Short mmCIF file of C-alpha atoms in Angstrom, two decimals:
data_model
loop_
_atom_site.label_atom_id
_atom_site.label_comp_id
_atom_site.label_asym_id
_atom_site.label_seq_id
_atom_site.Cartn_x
_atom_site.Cartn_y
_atom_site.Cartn_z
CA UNK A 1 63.06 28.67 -44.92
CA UNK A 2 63.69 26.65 -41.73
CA UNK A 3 60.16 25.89 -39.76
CA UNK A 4 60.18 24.87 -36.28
CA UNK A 5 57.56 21.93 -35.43
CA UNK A 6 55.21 23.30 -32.68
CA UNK A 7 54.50 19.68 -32.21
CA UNK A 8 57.82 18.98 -31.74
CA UNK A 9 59.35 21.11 -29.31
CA UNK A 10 59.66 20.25 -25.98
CA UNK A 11 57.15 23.07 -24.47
CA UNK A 12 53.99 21.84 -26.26
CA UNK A 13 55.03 18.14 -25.24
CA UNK A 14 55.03 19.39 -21.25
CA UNK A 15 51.96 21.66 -21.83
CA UNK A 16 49.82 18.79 -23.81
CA UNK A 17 50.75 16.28 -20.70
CA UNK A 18 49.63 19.00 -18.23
CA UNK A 19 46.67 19.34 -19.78
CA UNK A 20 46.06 15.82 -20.06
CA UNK A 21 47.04 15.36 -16.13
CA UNK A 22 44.01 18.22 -15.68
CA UNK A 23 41.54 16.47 -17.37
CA UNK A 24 42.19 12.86 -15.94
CA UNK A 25 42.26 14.93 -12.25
CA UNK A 26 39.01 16.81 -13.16
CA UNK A 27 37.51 13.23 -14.06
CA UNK A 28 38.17 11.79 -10.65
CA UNK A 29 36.65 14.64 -9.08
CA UNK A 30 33.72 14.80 -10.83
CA UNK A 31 33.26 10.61 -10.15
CA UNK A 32 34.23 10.80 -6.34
CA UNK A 33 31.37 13.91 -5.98
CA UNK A 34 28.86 11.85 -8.06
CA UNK A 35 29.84 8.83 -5.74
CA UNK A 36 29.70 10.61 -2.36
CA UNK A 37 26.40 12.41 -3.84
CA UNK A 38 24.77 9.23 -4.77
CA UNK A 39 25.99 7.17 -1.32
CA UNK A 40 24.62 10.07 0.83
CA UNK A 41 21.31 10.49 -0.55
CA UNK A 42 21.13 6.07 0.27
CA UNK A 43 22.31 6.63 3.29
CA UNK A 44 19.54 9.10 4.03
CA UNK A 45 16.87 6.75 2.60
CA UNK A 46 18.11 4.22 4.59
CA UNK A 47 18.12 6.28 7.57
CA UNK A 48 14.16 7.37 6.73
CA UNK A 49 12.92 3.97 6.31
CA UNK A 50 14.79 2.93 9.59
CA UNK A 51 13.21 5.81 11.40
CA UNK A 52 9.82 4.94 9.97
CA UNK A 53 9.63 1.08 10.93
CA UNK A 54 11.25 1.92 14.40
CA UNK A 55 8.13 4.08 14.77
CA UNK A 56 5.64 1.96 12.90
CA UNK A 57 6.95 -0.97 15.61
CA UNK A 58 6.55 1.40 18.58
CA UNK A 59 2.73 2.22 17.22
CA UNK A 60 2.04 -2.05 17.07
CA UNK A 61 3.59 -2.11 20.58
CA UNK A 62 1.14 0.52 21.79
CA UNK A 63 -1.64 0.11 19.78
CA UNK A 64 -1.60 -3.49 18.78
CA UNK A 65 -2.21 -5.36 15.33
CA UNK A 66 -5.61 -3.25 14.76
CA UNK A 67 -4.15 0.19 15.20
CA UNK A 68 -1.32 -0.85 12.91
CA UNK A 69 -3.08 -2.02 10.42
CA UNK A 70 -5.02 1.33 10.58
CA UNK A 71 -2.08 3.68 10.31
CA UNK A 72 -0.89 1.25 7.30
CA UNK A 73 -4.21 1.53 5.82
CA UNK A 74 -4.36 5.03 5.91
CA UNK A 75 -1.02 5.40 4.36
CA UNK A 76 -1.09 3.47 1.92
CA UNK A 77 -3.78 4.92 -0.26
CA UNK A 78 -3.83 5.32 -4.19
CA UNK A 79 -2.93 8.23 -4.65
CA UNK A 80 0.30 7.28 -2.32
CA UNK A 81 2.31 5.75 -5.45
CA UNK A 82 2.59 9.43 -7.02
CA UNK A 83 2.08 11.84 -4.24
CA UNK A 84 2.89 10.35 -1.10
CA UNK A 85 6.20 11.84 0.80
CA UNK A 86 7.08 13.39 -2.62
CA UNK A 87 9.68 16.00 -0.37
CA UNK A 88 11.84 12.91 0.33
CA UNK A 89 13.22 10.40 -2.93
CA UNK A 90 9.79 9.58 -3.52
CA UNK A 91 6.53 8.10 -2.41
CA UNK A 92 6.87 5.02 0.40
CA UNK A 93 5.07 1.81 -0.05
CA UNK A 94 3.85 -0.09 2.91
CA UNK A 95 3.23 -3.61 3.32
CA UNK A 96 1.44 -5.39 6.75
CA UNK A 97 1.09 -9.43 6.55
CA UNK A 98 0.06 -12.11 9.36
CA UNK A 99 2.18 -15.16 9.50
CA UNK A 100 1.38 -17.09 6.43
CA UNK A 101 2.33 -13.52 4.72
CA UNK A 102 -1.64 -13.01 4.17
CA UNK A 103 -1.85 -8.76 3.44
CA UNK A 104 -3.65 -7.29 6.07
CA UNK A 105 -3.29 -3.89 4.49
CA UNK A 106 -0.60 -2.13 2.20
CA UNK A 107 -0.03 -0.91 -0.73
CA UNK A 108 1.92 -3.81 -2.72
CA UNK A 109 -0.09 -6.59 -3.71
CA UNK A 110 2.52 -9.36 -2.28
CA UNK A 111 4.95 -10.21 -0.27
CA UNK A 112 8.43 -9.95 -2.08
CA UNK A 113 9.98 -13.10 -2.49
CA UNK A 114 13.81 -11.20 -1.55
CA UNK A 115 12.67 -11.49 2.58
CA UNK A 116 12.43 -14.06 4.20
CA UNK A 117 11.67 -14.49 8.49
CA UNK A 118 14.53 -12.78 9.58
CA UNK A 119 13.68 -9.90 11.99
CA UNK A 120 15.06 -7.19 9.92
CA UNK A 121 16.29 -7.58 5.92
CA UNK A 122 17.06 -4.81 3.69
CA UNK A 123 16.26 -4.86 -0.49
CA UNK A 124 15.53 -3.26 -3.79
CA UNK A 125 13.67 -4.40 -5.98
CA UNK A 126 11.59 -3.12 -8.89
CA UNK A 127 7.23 -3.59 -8.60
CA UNK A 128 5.01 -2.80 -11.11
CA UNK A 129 2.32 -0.06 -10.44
CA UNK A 130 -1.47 -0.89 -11.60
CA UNK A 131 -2.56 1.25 -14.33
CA UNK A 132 -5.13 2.95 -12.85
CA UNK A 133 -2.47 4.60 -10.22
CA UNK A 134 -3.71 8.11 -10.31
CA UNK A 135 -0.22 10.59 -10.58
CA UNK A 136 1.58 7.35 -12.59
CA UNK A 137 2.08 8.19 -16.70
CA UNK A 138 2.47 5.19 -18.97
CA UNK A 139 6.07 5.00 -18.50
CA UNK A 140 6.07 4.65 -14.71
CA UNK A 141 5.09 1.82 -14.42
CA UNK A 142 7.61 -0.35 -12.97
CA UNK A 143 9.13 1.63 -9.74
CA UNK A 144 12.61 0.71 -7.98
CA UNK A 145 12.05 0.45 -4.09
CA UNK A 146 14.63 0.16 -1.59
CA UNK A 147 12.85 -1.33 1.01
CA UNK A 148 12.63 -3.02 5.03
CA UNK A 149 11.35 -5.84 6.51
CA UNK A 150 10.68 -6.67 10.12
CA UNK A 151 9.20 -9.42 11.47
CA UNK A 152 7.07 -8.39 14.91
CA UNK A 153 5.38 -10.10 17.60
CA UNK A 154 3.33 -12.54 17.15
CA UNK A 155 3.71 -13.62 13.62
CA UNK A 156 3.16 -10.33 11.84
CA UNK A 157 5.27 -9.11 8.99
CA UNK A 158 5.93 -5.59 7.85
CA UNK A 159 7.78 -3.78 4.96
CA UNK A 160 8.26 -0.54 4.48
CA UNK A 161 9.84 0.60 1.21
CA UNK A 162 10.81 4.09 -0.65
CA UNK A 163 10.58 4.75 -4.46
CA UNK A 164 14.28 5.18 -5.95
CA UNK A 165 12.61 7.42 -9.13
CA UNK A 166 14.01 10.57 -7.67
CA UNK A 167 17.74 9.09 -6.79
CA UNK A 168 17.34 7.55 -10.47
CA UNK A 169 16.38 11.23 -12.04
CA UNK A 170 19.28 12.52 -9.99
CA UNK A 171 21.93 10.00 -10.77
CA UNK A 172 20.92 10.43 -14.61
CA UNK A 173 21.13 14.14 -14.24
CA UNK A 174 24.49 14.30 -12.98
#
């Protein structure tokens, strides 16, 4: 009996290449939509926290240090590190310093060493959440923040950042 090789013939060479050209092309679709994906939703965060100091720098303008310091106290309370802004990527963190980078109110317990006095820097960084954060299990401890720093009149620092645990979930998803 003579077999023919399906292997061998010339129509299962052409059709296994084909397929193999599909699956390399399905690949790079998939990783240019989890790259535009991922580099839009940054782009958005960045766009929220740059929104959010232009109008935290308008309210010192207006209102001075002591209405400031206010508004940042009033934002930044406990329950902010699991609830706060939770429609967005995730809870903001506020930070308000005099000169010597003293907090004035906030809620991170210093100054990052990442900024330093120029009048607008950009960073993320990971902090570590106290314990006793109500919203916070045992594993969330440490939280990724992409964050902004402006310096403003008269000495005063600020830094505002946003929790990345909702880009991370997402990124991990896809």
């Amino acid at each position: 009996m003579n077999r023919i090789s399906l292997s061998g013939t010339t129509a299962f060479r052409l059709a296994m290449r084909y397929a193999g050209f599909v699956c390399l092309l399905t690949i790079a679709c998939f990783a240019v939509i989890y790259w535009a994906t991922i580099s839009q939703l940054r782009t958005q965060i960045d766009a929220g926290l740059r929104a959010e100091t232009s109008a935290l720098t308008r309210l010192y303008a207006l209102k001075g240090i002591n209405g400031l310091q206010q508004v940042i106290a009033a934002l930044s309370t406990t329950k902010g590190l699991a609830e706060s802004d939770t429609g967005d990527a995730g809870p903001r963190q506020y930070l308000l310093t005099d000169s010597s980078f003293k907090i004035l109110a906030g809620s991170l317990d210093s100054w990052p060493v990442r900024f330093n006095s120029e009048s607008m820097a950009w960073a993320t960084f990971s902090i570590h959440a106290g314990r006793n954060q109500p919203g916070l299990d045992h594993q969330h401890h440490h939280i990724e923040l992409r964050a902004v720093a402006v310096s403003l009149q008269g000495g005063y620092h600020l830094l505002v950042g946003q929790s990345l645990d909702e880009l991370t979930e997402l990124r991990n998803t896809i």
